[in-house]
CSV table of C-alpha atoms and ligand atoms in Angstrom, one decimal:
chain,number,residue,atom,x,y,z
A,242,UNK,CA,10.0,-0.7,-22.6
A,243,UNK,CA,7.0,-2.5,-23.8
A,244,UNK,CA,5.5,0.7,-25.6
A,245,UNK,CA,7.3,3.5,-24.8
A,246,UNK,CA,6.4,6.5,-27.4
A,247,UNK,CA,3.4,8.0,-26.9
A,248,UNK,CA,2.9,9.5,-23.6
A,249,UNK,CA,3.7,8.2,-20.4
A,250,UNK,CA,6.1,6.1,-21.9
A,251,UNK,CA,7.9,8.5,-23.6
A,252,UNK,CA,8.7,10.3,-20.6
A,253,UNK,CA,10.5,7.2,-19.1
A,254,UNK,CA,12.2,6.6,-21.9
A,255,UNK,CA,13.6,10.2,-21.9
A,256,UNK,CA,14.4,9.8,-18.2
A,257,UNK,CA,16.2,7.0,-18.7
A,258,UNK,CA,18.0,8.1,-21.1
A,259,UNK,CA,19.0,11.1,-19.1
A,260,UNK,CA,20.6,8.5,-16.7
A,261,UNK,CA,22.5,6.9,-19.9
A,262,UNK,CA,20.7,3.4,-19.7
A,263,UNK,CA,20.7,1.4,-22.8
A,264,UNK,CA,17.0,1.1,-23.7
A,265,UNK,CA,14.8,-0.9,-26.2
A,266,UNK,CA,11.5,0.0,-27.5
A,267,UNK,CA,8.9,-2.6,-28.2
A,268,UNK,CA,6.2,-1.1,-30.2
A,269,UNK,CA,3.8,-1.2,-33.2
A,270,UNK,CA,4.6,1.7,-34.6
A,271,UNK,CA,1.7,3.2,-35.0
A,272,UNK,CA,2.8,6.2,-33.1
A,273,UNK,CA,5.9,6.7,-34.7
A,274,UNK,CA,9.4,6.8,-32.4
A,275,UNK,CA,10.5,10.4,-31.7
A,276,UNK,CA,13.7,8.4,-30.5
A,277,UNK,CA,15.6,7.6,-33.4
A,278,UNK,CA,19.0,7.0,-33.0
A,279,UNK,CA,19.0,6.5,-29.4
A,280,UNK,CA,17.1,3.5,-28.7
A,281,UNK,CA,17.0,0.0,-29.9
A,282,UNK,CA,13.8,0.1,-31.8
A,283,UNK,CA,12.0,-3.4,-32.3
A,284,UNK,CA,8.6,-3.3,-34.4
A,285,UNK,CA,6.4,-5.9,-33.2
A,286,UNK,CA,2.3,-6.3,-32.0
A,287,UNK,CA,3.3,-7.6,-28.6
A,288,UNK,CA,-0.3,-9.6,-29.3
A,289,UNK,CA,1.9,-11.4,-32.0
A,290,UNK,CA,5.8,-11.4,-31.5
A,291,UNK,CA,8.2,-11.3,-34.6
A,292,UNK,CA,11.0,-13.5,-34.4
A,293,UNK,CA,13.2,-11.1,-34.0
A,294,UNK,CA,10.7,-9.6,-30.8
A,295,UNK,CA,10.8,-13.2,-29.3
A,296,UNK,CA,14.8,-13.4,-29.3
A,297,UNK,CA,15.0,-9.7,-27.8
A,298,UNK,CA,12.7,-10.2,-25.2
A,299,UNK,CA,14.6,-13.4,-24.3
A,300,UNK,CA,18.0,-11.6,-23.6
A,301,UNK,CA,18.7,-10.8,-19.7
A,302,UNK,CA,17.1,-7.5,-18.5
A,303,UNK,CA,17.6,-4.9,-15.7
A,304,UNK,CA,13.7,-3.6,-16.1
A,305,UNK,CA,11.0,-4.4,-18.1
A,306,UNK,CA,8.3,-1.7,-17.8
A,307,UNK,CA,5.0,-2.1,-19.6
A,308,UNK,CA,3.0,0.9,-20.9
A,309,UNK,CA,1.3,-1.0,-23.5
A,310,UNK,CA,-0.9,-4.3,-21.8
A,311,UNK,CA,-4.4,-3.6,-21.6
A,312,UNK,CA,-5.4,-7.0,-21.1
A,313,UNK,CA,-4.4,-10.2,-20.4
A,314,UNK,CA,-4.1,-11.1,-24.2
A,315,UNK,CA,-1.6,-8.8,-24.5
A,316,UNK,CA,0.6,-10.6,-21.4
A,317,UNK,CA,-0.2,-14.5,-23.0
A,318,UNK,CA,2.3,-14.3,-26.0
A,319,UNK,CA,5.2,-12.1,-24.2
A,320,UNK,CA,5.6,-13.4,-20.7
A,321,UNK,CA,6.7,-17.4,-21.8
A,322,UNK,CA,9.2,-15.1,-23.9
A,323,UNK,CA,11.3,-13.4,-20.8
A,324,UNK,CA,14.0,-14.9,-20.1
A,325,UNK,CA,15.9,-13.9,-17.5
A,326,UNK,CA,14.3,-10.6,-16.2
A,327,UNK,CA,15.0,-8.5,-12.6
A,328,UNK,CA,12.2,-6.4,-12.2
A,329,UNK,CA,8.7,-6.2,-14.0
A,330,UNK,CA,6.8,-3.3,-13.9
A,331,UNK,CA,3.3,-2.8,-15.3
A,332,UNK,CA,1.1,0.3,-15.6
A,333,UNK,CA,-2.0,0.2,-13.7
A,334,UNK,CA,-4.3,2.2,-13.3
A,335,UNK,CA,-6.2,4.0,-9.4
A,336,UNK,CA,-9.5,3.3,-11.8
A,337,UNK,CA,-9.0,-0.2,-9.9
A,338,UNK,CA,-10.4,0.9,-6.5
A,339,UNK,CA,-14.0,1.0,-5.6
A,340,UNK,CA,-15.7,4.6,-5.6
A,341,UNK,CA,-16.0,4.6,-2.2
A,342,UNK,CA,-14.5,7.3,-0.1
A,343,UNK,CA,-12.2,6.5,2.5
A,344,UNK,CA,-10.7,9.1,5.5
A,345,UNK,CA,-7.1,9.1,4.9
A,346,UNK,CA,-7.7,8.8,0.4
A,347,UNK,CA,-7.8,5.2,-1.1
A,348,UNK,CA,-4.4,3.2,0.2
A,349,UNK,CA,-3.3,0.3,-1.9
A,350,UNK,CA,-5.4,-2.1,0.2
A,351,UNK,CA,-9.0,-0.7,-0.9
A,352,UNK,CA,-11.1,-2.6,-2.1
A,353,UNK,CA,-11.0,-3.1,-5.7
A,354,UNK,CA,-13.7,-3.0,-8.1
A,355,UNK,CA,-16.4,-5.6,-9.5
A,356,UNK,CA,-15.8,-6.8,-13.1
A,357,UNK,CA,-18.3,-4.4,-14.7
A,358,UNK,CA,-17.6,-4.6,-18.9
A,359,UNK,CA,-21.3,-2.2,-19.7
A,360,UNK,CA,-19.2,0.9,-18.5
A,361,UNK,CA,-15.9,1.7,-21.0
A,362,UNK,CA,-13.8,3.2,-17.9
A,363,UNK,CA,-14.9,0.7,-15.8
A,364,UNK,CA,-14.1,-1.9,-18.1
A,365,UNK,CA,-10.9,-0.8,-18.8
A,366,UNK,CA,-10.0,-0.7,-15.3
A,367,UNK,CA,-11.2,-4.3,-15.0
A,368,UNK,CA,-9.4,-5.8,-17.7
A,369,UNK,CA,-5.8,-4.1,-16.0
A,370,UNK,CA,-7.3,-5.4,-12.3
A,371,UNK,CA,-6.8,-9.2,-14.4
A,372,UNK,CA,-3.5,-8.3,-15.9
A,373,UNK,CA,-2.2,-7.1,-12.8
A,374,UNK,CA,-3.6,-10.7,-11.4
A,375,UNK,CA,-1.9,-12.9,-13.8
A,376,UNK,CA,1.3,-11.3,-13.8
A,377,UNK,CA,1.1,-11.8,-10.0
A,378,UNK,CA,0.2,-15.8,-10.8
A,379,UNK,CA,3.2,-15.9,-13.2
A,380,UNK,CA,6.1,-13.8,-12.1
A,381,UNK,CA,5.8,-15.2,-8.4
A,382,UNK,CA,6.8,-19.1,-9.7
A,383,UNK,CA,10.1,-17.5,-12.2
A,384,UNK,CA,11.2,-15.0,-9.4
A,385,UNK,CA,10.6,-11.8,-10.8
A,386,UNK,CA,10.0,-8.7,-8.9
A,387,UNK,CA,6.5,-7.9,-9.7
A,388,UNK,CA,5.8,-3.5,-9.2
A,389,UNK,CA,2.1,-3.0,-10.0
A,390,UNK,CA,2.0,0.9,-10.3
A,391,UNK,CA,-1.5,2.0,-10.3
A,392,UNK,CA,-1.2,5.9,-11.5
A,393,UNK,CA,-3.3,8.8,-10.9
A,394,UNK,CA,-4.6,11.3,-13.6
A,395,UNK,CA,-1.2,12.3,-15.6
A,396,UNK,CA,-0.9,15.2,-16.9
A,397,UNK,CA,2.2,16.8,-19.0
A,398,UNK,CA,4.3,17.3,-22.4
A,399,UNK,CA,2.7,14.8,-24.9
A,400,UNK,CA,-0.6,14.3,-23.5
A,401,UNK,CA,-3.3,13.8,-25.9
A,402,UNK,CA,-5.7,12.8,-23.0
A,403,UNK,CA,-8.3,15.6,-24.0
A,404,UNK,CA,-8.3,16.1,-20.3
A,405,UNK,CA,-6.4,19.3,-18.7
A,406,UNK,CA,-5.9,20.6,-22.5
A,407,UNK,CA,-9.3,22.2,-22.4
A,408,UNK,CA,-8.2,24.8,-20.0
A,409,UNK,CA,-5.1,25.3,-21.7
A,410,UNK,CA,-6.9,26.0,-24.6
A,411,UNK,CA,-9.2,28.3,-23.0
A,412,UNK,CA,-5.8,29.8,-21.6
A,413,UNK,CA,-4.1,30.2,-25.0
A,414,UNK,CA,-7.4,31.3,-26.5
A,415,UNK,CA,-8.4,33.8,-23.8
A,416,UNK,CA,-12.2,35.6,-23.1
A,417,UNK,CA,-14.5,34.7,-21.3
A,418,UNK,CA,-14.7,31.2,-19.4
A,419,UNK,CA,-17.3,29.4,-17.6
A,420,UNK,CA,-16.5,27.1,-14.8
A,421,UNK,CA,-19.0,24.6,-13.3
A,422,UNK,CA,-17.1,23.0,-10.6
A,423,UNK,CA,-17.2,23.8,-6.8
A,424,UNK,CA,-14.2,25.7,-5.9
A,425,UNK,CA,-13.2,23.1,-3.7
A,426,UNK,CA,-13.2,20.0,-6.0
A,427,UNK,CA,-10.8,17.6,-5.0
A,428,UNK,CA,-8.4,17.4,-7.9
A,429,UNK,CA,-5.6,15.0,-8.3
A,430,UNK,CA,-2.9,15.1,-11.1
A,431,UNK,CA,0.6,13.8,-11.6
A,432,UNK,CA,3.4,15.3,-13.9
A,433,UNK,CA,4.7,12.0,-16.2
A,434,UNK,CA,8.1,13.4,-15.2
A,435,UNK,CA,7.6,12.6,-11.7
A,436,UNK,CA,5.8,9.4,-12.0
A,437,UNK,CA,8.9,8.6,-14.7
A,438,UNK,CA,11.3,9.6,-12.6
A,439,UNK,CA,10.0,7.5,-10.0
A,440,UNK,CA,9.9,4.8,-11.9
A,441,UNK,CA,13.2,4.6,-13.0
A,442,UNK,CA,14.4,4.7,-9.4
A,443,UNK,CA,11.7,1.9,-8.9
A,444,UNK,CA,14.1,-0.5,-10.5
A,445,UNK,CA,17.3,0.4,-8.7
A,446,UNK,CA,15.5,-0.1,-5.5
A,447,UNK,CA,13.4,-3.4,-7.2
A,448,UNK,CA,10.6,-1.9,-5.5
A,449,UNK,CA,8.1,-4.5,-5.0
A,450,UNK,CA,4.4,-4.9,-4.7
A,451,UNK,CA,1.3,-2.5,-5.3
A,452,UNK,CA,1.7,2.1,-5.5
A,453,UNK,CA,-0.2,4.1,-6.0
A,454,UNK,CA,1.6,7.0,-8.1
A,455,UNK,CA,-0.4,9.9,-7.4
A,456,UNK,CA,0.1,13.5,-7.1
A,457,UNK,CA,-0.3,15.9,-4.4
A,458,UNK,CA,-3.9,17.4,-3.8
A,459,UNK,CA,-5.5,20.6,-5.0
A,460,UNK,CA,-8.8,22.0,-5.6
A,461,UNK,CA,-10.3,23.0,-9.1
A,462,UNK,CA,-10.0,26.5,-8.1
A,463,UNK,CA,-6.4,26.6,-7.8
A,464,UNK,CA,-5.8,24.7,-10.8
A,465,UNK,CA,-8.2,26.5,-12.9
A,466,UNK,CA,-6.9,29.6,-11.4
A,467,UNK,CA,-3.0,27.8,-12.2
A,468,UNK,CA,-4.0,27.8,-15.5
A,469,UNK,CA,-6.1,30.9,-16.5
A,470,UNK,CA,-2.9,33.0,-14.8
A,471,UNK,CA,-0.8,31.6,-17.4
A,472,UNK,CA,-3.1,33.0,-20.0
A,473,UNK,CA,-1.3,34.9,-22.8
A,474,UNK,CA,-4.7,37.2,-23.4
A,475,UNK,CA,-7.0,38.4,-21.1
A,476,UNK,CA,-9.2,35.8,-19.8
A,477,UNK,CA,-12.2,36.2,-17.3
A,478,UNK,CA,-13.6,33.0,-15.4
A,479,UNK,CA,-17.7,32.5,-14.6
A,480,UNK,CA,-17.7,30.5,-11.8
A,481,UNK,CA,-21.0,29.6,-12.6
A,482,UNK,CA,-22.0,27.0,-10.0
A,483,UNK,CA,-22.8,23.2,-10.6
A,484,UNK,CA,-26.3,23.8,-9.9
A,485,UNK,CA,-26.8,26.2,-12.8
A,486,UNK,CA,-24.5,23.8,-14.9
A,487,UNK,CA,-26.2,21.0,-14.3
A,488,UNK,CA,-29.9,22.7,-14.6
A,489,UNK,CA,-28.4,23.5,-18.2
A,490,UNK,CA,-27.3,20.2,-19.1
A,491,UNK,CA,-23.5,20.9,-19.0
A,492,UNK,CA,-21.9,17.0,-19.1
A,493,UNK,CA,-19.5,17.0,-16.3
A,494,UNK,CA,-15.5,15.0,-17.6
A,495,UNK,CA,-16.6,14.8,-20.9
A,496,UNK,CA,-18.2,18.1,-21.4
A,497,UNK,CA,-16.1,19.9,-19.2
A,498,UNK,CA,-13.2,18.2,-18.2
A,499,UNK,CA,-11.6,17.7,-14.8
A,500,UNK,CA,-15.3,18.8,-13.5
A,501,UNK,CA,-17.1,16.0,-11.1
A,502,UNK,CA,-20.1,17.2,-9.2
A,503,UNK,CA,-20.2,17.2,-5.4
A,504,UNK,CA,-22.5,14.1,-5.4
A,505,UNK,CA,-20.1,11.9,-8.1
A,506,UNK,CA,-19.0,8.6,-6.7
A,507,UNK,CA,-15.5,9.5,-9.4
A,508,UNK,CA,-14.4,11.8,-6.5
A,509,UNK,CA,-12.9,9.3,-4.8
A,510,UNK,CA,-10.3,9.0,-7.1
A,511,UNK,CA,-9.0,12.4,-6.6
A,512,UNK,CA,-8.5,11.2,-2.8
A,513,UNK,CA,-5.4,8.7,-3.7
A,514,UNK,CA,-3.3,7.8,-0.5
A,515,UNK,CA,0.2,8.3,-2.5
A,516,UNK,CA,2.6,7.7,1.2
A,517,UNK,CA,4.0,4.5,-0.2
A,518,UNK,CA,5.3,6.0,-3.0
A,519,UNK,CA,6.4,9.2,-0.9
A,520,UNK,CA,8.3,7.2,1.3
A,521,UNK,CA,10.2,5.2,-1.9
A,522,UNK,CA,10.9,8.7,-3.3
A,523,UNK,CA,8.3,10.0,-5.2
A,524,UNK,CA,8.7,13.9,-5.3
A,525,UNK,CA,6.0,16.1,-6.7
A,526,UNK,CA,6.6,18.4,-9.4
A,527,UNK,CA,5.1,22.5,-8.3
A,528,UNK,CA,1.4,22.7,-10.3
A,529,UNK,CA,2.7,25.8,-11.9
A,530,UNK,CA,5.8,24.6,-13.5
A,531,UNK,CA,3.8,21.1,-14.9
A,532,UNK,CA,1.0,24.0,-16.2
A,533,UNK,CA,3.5,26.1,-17.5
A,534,UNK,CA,5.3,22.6,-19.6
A,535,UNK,CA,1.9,21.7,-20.3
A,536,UNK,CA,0.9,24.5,-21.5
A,537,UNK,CA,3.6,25.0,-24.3
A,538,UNK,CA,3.0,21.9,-25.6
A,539,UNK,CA,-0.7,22.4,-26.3
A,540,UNK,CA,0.6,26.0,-28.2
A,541,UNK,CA,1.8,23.2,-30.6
A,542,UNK,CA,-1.1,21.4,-31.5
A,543,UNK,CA,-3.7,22.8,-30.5
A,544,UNK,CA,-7.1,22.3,-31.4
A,545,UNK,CA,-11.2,22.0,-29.8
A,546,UNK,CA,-12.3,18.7,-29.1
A,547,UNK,CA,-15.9,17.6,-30.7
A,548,UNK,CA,-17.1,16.4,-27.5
A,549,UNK,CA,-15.6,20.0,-25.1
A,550,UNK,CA,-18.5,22.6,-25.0
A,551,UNK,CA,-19.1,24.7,-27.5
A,552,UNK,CA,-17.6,28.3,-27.9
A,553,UNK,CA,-21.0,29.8,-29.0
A,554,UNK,CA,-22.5,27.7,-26.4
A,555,UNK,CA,-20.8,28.7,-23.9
A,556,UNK,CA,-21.1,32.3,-24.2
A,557,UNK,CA,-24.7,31.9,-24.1
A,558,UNK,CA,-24.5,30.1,-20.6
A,559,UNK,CA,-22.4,32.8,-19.4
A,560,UNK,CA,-25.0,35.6,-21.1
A,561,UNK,CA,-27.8,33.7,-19.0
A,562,UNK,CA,-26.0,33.1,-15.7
A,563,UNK,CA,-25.0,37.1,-15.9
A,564,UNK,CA,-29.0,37.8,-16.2
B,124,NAP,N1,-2.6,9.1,-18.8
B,124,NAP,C1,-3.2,8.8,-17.6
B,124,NAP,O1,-3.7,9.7,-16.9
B,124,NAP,C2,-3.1,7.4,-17.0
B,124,NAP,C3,-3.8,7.1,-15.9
B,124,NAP,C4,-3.7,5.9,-15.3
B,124,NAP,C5,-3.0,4.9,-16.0
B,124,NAP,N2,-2.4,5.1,-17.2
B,124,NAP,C6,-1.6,4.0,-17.8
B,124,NAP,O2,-0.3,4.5,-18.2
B,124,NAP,C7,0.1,3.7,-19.2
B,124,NAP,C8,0.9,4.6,-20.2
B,124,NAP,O3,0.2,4.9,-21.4
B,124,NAP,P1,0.9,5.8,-22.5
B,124,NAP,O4,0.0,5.6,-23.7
B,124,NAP,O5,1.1,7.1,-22.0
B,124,NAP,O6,2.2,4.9,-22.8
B,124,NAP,P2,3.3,5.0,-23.9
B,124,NAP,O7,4.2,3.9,-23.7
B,124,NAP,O8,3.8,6.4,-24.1
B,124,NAP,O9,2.4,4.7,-25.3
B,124,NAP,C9,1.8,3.4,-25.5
B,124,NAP,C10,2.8,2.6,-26.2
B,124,NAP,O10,2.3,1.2,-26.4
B,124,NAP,C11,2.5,0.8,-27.7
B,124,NAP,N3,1.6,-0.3,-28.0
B,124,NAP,C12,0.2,-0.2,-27.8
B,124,NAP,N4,-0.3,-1.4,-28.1
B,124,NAP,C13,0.7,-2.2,-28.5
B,124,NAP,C14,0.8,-3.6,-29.0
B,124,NAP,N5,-0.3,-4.3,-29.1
B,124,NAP,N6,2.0,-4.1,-29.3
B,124,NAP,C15,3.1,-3.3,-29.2
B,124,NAP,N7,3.1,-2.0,-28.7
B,124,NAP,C16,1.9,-1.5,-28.4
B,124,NAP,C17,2.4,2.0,-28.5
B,124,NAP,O11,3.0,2.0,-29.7
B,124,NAP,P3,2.2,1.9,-31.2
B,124,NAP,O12,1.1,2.8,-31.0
B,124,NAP,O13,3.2,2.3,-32.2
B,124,NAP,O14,1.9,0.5,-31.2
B,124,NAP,C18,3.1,3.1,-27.6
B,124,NAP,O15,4.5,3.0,-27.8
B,124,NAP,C19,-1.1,2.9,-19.8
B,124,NAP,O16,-0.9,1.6,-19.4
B,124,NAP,C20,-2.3,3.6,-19.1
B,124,NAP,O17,-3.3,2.6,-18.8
B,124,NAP,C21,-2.4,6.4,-17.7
């Protein structure tokens, strides 16, 4: 694992440990290892390999699976390194693909996006587009299998994404709720244990090529509905309206998260064609049973994001909207 203890990561790690594989961690530790014990820990900046990180990574491998390359810099001083390696596979990201919307969801032939470094997703999304590109360039000439998996939004145990914890804390903190989005929002998410478990098989099948690792599709009603259900206090949604939201300023993702108006071109990407990666095995965990994981993980940190609306400000949208 190049990375392996934050998130996404950690859940293949766990997973393959379930299946008793001998695994290494590569990592800064920065985040520290909740693995102690039962991996091979090796404590490197893959942007600068330690001696003893260059003679690991030289050893023969079953899998190499990298969390951790957000650009190309980080693939320059570790790919001369490999040795003898079966199967490479790198995180990507479905921020690759144009915005544009397609009938039967964005397939791993859409067209991908233009270098754009002004916007931060965008940007980000650009500089995985060139790793994917040079690993492509590199692996083909030592014959490696090369699996680019471009995921969806994950969601799960361990997420510190800011994203589907704002309804999980409205959930643990009950009252009243406002919801912007249109009940019939497109939303896309994928449990980590799913896309890890996938994975994992991913290299005993040396699964080749480009996936997308999405999850099945649902609307923002049943997820917020998934959610608020779940609720350990009384909680009573507003469903508000996007019109009113927006009239009142309401910042839809950052504000609100998981809330893109009708007319934002960031649909598209809840609209993910995920049959490849059906048809290799990817199975898709129930949206209740990810909530309910979910859920009791945020009961352990919890916590209100500086950029979610505010408490007293929402209430006062609420007090408005109910005239
Ligand atoms: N979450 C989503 O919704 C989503 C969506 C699309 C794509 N993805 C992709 O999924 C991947 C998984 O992310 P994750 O954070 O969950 O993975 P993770 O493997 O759980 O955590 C990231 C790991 O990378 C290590 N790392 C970061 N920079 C490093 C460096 N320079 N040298 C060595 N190790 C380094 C971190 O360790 P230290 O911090 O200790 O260095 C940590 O172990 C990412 O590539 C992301 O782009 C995620």
């Amino acid at each position: 694992m190049l990375g392996g203890t934050r998130f996404v990561g950690r859940h293949i790690v766990e997973e393959c440990l379930r299946r008793g594989d001998d695994v290494t961690v590569l990592y800064r530790g920065r985040s520290p290892s909740p693995f102690a014990g039962l991996v091979r820990h090796v404590l490197t900046d893959r942007r600068a390999p330690t001696i003893e990180a260059t003679t690991v990574l030289a050893e023969p491998w079953d899998g190499v699976i990298d969390t951790s390359a957000g650009d190309v810099d980080d693939l320059r001083p570790v790919l001369p390194l490999l040795g003898n390696v079966h199967q490479y596979i790198l995180l990507s990201t479905c921020g690759v693909y144009r915005r544009a919307s397609a009938r039967h969801g964005l397939t791993e032939r859409a067209p991908t996006i233009a270098a754009d470094a002004s916007h931060p997703v965008r940007a980000s999304a650009t500089r995985k587009l060139r790793c994917e590109r040079y690993l492509r360039r590199r692996l083909d000439r030592i014959n490696v299998t090369l699996l680019i998996a471009r995921l969806g939004l994950v969601i799960g145990r361990y997420d510190d994404s800011a994203r589907l914890a704002y309804w999980l804390e409205h959930a643990l903190r009950g009252g009243d709720v406002l919801v912007p989005m249109d009940d019939r929002q497109p939303v896309q998410l994928i449990d980590a244990s799913d896309v890890a478990h996938f994975l994992r098989d991913a290299v005993n099948q040396q699964l080749a090529g480009v996936v997308n690792v999405a999850g099945a599709r649902t609307t923002a009603r049943t997820l917020v509905d998934t959610v608020l259900t779940r609720a350990s206090r009384a909680v009573t949604p507003f469903r508000v309206g996007e019109d009113f939201a927006l009239t009142h300023r309401l910042q839809p993702w950052t504000e609100v998260p998981l809330w893109l108006p009708t007319s934002s071109p960031e649909l598209a990407l809840m609209s993910v064609n995920n049959s490849r990666a059906a048809s290799a095995g990817l199975t898709f965990r129930p949206l209740p049973d990810s909530v309910t994981d979910a859920l009791g993980w945020q009961a352990l940190r919890r916590g209100w994001s500086q950029r979610w609306l505010d408490h007293a400000r929402e209430q006062d949208l609420i007090h408005r909207w109910r005239g």
